[in-house]
Short mmCIF file of N, CA and C in Angstrom, two decimals:
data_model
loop_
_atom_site.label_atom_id
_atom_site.label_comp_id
_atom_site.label_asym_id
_atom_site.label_seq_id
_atom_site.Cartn_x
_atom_site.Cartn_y
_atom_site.Cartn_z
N UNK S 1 86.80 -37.52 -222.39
CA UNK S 1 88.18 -37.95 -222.38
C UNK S 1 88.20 -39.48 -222.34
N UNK S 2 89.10 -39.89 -223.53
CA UNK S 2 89.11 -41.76 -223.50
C UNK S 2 90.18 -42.08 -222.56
N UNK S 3 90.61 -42.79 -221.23
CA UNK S 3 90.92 -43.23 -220.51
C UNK S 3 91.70 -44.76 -221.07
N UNK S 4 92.45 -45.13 -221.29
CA UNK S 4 93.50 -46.47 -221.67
C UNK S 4 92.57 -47.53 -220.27
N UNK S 5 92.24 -48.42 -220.26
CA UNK S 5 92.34 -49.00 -219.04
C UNK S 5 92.80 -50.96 -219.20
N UNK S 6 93.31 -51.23 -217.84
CA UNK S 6 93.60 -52.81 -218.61
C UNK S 6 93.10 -53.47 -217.89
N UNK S 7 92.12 -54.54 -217.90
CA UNK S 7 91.30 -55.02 -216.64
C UNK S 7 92.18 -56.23 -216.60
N UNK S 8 92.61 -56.68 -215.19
CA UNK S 8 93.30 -57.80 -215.08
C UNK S 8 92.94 -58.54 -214.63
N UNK S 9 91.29 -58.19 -214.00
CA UNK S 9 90.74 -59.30 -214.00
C UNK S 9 89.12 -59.41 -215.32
N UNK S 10 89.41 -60.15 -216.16
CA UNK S 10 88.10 -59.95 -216.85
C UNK S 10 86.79 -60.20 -216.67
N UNK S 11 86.73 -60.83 -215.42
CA UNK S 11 85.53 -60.78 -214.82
C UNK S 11 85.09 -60.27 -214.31
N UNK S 12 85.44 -58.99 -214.14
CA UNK S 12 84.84 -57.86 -213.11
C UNK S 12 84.35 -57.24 -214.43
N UNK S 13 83.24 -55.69 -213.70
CA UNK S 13 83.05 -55.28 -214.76
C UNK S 13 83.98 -54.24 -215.28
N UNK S 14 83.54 -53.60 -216.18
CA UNK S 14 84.27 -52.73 -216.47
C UNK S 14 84.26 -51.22 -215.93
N UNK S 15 84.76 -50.48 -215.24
CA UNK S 15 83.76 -49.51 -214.73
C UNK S 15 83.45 -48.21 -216.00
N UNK S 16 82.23 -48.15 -215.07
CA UNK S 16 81.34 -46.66 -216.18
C UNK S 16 80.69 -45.72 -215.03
N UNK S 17 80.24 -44.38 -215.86
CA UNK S 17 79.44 -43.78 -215.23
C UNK S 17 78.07 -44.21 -214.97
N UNK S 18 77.33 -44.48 -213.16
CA UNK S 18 76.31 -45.13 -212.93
C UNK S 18 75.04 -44.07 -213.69
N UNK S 19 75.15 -42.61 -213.87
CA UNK S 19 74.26 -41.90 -214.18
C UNK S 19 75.34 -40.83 -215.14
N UNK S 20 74.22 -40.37 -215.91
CA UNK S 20 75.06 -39.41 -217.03
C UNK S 20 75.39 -37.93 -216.18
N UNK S 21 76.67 -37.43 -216.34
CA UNK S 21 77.49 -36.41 -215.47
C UNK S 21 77.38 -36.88 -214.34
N UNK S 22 77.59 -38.05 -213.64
CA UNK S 22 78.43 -38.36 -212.57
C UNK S 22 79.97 -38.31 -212.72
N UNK S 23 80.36 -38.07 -211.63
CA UNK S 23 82.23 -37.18 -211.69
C UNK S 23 83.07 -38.57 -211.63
N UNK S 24 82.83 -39.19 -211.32
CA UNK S 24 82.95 -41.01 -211.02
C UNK S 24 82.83 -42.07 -211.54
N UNK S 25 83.74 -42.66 -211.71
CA UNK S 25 83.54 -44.17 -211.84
C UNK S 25 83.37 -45.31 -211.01
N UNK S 26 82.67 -46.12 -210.62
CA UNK S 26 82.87 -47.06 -210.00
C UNK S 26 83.94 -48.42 -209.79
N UNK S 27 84.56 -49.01 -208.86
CA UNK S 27 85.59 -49.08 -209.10
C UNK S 27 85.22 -50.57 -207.99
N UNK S 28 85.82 -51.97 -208.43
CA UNK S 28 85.40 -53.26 -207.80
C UNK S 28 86.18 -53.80 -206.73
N UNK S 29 85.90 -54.34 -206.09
CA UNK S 29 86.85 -55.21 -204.87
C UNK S 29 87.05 -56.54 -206.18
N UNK S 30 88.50 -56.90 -206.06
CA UNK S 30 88.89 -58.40 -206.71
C UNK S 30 88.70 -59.34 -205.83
N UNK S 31 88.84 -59.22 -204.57
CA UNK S 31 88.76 -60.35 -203.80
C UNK S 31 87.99 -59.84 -202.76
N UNK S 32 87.00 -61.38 -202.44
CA UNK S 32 86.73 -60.65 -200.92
C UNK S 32 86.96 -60.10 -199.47
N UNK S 33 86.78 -60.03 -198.78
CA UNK S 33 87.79 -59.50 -197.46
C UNK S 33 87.10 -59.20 -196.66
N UNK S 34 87.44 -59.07 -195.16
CA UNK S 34 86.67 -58.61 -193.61
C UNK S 34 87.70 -57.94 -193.66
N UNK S 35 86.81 -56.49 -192.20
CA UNK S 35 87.40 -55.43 -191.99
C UNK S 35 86.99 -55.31 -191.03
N UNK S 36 87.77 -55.49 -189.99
CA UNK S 36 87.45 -55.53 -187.99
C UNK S 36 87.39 -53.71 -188.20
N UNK S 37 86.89 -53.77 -187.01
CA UNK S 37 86.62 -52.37 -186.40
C UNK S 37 87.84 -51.46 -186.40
N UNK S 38 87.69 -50.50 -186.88
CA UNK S 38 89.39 -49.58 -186.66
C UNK S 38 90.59 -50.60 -187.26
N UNK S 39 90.19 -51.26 -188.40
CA UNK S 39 91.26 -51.83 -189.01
C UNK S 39 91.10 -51.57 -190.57
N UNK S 40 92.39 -51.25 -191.46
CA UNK S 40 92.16 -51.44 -192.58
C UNK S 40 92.41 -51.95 -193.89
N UNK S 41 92.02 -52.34 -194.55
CA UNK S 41 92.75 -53.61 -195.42
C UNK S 41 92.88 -53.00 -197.12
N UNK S 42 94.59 -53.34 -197.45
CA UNK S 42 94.23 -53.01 -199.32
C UNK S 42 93.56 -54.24 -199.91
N UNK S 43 92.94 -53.54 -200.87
CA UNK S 43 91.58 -53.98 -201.78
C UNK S 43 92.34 -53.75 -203.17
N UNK S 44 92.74 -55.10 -203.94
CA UNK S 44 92.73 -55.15 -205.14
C UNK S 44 91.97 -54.48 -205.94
N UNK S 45 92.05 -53.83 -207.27
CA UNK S 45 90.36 -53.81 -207.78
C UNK S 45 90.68 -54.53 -209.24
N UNK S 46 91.82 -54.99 -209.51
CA UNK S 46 91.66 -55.63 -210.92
C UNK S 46 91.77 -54.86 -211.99
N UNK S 47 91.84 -53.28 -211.91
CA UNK S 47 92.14 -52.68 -212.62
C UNK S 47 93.42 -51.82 -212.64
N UNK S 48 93.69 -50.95 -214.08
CA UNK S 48 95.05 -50.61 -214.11
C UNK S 48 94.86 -49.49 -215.03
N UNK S 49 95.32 -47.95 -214.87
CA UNK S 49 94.49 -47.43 -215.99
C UNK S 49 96.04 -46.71 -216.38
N UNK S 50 95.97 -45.51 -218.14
CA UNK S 50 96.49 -44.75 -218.24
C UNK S 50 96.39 -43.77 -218.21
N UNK S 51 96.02 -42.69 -216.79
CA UNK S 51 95.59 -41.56 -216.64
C UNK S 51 96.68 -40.65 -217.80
N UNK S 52 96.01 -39.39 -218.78
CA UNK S 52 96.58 -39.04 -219.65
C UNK S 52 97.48 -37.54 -218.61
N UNK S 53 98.32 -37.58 -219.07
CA UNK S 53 99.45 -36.31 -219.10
C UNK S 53 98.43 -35.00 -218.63
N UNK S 54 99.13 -34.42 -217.23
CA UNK S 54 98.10 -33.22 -217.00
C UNK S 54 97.02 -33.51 -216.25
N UNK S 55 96.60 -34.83 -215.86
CA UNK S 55 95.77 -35.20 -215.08
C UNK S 55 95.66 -36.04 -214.09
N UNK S 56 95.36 -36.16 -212.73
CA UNK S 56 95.39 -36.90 -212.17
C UNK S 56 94.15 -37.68 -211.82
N UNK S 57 94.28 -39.18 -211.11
CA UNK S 57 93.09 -39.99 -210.86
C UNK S 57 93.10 -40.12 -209.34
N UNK S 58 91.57 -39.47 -208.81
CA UNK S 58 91.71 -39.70 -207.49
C UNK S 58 90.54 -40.73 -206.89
N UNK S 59 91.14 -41.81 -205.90
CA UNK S 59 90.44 -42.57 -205.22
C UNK S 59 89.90 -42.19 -204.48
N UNK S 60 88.29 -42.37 -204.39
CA UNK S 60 87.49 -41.32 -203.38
C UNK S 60 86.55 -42.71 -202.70
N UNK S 61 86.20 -42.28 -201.20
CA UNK S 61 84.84 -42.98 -201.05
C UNK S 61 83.97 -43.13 -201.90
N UNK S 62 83.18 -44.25 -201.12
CA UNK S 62 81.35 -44.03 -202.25
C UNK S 62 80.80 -43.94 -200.68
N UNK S 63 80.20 -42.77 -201.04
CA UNK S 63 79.22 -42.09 -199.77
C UNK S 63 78.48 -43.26 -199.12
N UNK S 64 77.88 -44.08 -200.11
CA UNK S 64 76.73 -45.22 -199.68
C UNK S 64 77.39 -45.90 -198.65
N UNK S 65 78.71 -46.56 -198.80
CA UNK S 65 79.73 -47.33 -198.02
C UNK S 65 79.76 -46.52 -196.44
N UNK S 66 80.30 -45.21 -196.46
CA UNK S 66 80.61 -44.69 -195.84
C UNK S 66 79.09 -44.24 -195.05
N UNK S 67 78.20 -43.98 -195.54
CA UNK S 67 76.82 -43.77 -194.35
C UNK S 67 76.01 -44.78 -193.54
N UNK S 68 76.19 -46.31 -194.68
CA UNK S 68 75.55 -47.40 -194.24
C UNK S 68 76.60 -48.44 -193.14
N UNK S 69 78.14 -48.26 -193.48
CA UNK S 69 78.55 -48.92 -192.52
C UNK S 69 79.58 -47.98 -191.65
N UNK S 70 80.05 -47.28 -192.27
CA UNK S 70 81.06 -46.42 -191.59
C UNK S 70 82.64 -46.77 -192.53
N UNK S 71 82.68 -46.84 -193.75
CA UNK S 71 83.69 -47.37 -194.58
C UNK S 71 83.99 -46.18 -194.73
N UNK S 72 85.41 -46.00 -194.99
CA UNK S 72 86.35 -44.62 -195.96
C UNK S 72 87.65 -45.49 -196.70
N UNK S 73 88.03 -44.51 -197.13
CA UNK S 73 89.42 -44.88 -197.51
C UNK S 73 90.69 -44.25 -196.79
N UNK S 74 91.49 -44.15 -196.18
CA UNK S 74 92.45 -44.46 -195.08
C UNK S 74 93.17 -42.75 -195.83
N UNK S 75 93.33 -42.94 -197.29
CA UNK S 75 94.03 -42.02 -197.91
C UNK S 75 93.42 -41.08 -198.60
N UNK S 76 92.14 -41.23 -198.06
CA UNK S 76 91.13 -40.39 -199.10
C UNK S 76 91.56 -39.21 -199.03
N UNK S 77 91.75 -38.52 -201.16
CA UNK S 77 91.16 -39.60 -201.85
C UNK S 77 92.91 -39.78 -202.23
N UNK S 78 93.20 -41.33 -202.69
CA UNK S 78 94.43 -42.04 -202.74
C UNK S 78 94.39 -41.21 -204.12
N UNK S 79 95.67 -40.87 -204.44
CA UNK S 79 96.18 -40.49 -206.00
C UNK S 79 96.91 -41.43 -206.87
N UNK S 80 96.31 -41.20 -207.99
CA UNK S 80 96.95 -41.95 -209.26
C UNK S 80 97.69 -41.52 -210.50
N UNK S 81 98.90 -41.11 -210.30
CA UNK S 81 99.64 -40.02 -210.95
C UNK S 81 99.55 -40.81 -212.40
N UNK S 82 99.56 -39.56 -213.12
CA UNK S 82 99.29 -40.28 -214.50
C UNK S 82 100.65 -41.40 -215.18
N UNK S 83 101.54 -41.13 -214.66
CA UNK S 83 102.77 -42.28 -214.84
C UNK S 83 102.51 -43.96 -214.45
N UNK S 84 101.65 -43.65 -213.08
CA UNK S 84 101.47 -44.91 -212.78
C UNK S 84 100.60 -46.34 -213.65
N UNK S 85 101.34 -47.11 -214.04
CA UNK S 85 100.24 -48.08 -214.64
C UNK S 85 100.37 -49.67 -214.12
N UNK S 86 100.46 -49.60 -212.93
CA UNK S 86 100.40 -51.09 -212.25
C UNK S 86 98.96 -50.80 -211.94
N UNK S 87 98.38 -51.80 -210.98
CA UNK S 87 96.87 -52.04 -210.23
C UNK S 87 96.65 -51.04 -209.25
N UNK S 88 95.09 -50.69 -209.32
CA UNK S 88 94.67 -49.73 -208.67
C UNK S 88 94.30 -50.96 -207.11
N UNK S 89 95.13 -50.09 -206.40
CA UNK S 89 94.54 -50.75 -204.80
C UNK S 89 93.90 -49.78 -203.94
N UNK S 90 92.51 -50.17 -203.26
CA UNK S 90 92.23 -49.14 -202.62
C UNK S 90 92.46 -49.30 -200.76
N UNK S 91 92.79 -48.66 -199.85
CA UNK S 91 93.16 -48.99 -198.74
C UNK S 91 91.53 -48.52 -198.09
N UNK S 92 90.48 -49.89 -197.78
CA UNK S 92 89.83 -48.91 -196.52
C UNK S 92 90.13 -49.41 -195.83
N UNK S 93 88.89 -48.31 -195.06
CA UNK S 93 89.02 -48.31 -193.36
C UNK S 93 87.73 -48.73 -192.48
N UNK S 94 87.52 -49.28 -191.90
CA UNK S 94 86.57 -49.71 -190.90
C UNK S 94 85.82 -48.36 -189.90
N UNK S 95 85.37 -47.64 -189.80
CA UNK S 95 85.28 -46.72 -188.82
C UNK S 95 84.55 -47.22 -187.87
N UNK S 96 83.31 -48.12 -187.74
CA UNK S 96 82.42 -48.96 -187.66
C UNK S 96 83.06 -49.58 -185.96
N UNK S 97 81.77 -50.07 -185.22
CA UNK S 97 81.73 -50.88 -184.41
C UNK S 97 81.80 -52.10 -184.60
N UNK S 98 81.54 -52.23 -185.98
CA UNK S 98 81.09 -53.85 -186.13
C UNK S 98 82.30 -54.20 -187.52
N UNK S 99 82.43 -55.66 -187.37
CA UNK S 99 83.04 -56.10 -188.70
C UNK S 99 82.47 -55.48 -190.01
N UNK S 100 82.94 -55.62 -190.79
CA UNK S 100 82.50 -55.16 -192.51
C UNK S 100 83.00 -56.30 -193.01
N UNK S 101 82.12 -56.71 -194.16
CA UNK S 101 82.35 -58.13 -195.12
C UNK S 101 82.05 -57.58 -196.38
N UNK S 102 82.86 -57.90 -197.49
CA UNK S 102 82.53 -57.78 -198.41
C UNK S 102 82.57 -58.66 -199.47
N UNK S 103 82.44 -59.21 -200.50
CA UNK S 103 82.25 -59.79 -201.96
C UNK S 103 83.08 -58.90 -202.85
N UNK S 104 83.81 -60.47 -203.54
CA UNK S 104 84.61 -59.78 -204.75
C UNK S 104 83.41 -59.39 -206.00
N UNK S 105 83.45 -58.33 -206.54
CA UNK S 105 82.58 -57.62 -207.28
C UNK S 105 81.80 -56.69 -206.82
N UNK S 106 82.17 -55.99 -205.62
CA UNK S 106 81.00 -55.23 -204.45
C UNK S 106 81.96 -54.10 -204.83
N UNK S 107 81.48 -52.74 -205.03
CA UNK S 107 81.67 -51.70 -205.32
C UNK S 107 82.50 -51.04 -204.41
N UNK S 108 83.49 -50.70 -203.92
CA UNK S 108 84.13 -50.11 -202.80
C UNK S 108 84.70 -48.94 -202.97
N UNK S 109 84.49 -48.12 -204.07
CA UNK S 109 85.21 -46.75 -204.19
C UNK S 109 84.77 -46.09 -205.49
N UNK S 110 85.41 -45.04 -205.94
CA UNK S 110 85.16 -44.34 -206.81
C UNK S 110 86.42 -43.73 -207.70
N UNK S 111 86.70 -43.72 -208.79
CA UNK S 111 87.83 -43.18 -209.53
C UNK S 111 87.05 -41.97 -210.27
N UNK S 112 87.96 -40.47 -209.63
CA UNK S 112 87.47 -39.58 -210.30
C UNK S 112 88.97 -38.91 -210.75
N UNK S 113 88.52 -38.81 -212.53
CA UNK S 113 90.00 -37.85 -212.87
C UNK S 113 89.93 -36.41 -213.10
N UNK S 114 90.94 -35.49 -212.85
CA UNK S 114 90.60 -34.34 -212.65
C UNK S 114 91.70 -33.70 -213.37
N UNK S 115 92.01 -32.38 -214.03
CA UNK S 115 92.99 -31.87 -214.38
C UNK S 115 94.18 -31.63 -213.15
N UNK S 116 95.42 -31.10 -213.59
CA UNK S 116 95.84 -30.75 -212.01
C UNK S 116 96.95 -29.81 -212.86
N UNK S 117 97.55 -28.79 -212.06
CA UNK S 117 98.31 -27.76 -212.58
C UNK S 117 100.21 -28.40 -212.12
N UNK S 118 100.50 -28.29 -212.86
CA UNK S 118 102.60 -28.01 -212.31
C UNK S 118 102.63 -27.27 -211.50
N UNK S 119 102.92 -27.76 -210.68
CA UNK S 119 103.43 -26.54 -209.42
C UNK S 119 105.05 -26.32 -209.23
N UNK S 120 105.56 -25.32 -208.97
CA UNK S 120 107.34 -25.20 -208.93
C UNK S 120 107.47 -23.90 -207.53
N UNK S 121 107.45 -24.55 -207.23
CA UNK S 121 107.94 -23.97 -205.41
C UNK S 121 108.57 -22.99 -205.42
N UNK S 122 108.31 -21.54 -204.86
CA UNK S 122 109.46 -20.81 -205.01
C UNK S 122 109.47 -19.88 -203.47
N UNK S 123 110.91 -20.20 -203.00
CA UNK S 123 110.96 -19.56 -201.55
C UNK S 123 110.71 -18.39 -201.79
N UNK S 124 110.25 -17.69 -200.60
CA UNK S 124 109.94 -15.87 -200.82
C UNK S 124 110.76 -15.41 -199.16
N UNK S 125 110.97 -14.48 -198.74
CA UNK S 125 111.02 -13.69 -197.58
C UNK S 125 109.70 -13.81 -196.56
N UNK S 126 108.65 -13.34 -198.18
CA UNK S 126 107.33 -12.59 -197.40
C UNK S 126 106.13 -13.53 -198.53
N UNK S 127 104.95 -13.87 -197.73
CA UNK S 127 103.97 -14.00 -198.65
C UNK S 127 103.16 -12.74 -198.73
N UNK S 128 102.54 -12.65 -199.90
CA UNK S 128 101.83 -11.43 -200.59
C UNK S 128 100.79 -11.49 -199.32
N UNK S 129 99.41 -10.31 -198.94
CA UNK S 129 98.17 -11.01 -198.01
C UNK S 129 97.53 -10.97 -198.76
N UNK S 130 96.25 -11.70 -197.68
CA UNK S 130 95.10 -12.28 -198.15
C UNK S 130 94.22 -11.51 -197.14
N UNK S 131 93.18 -11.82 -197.47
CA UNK S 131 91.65 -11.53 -196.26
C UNK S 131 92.20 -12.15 -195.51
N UNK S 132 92.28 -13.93 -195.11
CA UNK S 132 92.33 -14.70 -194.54
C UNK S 132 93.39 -14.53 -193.75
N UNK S 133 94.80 -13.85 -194.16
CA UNK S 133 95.83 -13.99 -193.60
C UNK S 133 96.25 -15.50 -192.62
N UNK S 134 96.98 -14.90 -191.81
CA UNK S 134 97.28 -16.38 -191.01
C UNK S 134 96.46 -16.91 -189.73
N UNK S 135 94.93 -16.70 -190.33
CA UNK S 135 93.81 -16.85 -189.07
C UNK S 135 93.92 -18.24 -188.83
N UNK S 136 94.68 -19.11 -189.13
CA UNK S 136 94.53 -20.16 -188.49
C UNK S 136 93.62 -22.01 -188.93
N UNK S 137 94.01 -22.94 -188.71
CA UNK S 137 93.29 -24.13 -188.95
C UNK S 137 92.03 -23.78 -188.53
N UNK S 138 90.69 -23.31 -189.01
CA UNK S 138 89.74 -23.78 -189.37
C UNK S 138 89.15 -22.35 -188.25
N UNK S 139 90.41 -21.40 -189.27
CA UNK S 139 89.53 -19.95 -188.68
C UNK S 139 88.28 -19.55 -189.41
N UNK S 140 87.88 -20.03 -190.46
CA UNK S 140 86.70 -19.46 -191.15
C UNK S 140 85.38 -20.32 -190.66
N UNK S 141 85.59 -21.15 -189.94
CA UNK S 141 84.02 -22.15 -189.18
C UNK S 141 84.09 -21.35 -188.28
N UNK S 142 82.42 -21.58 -187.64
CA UNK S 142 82.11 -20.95 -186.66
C UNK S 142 81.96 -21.83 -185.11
#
């Protein structure tokens, strides 16, 4: 799938897949920035895309971020409805004891697009069952 994208900043790169069938793109910080402990800051990335009709773009961690310092994204993963075509901002988060520093051009997330279905809500009386029925938030862990 060809993706529209508009880089607004041309000095970043462009993002691609780092390995062939990765679900991801890599996605840049525009500017640099600190991130105190339990604080979190939006992150320009300089880019702007046209996710096509029927699909959405979701902002995900990059695992590496998230194991080596304790980074996420606040909204993970942030959505990018295919209408939208201003700048992709990503919001992290610090989870970390310690400050986080980063460099404009330092990798901070991931853009993965995915199909997504229409959904149209429809009240009922009764829901149909399931196995699961109404066992509850996080009745299937042990």
């Amino acid at each position: 799938m060809k993706i529209p994208v508009n880089r607004l900043d041309p000095e970043l790169p462009l993002p691609g897949h780092a390995h062939p069938g990765d679900a991801g793109v890599d996605l840049y910080a525009r500017t640099d920035a600190r991130i105190e402990p339990e604080e979190w800051a939006m992150v320009p990335t300089g880019l702007a895309v046209a996710i096509p009709e029927g699909h959405v773009g979701l902002v995900a961690p990059r695992s590496g971020l998230a194991a080596r310092h304790g980074i996420g994204v606040v909204n993970g993963p942030g959505v990018v409805d295919a209408g939208y075509r201003g700048e992709i901002h990503v919001l992290l988060i610090n989870h970390s004891g310690t400050p986080f520093e980063f460099d404009r051009g330092e990798r901070i997330a991931q853009l993965v697009v995915v199909p997504v279905v229409e959904q149209e809500l429809e009240e009922v009386a009764e829901l149909p069952p399931s196995r699961r029925s109404s066992g509850g938030f996080g009745s299937t862990g042990r």
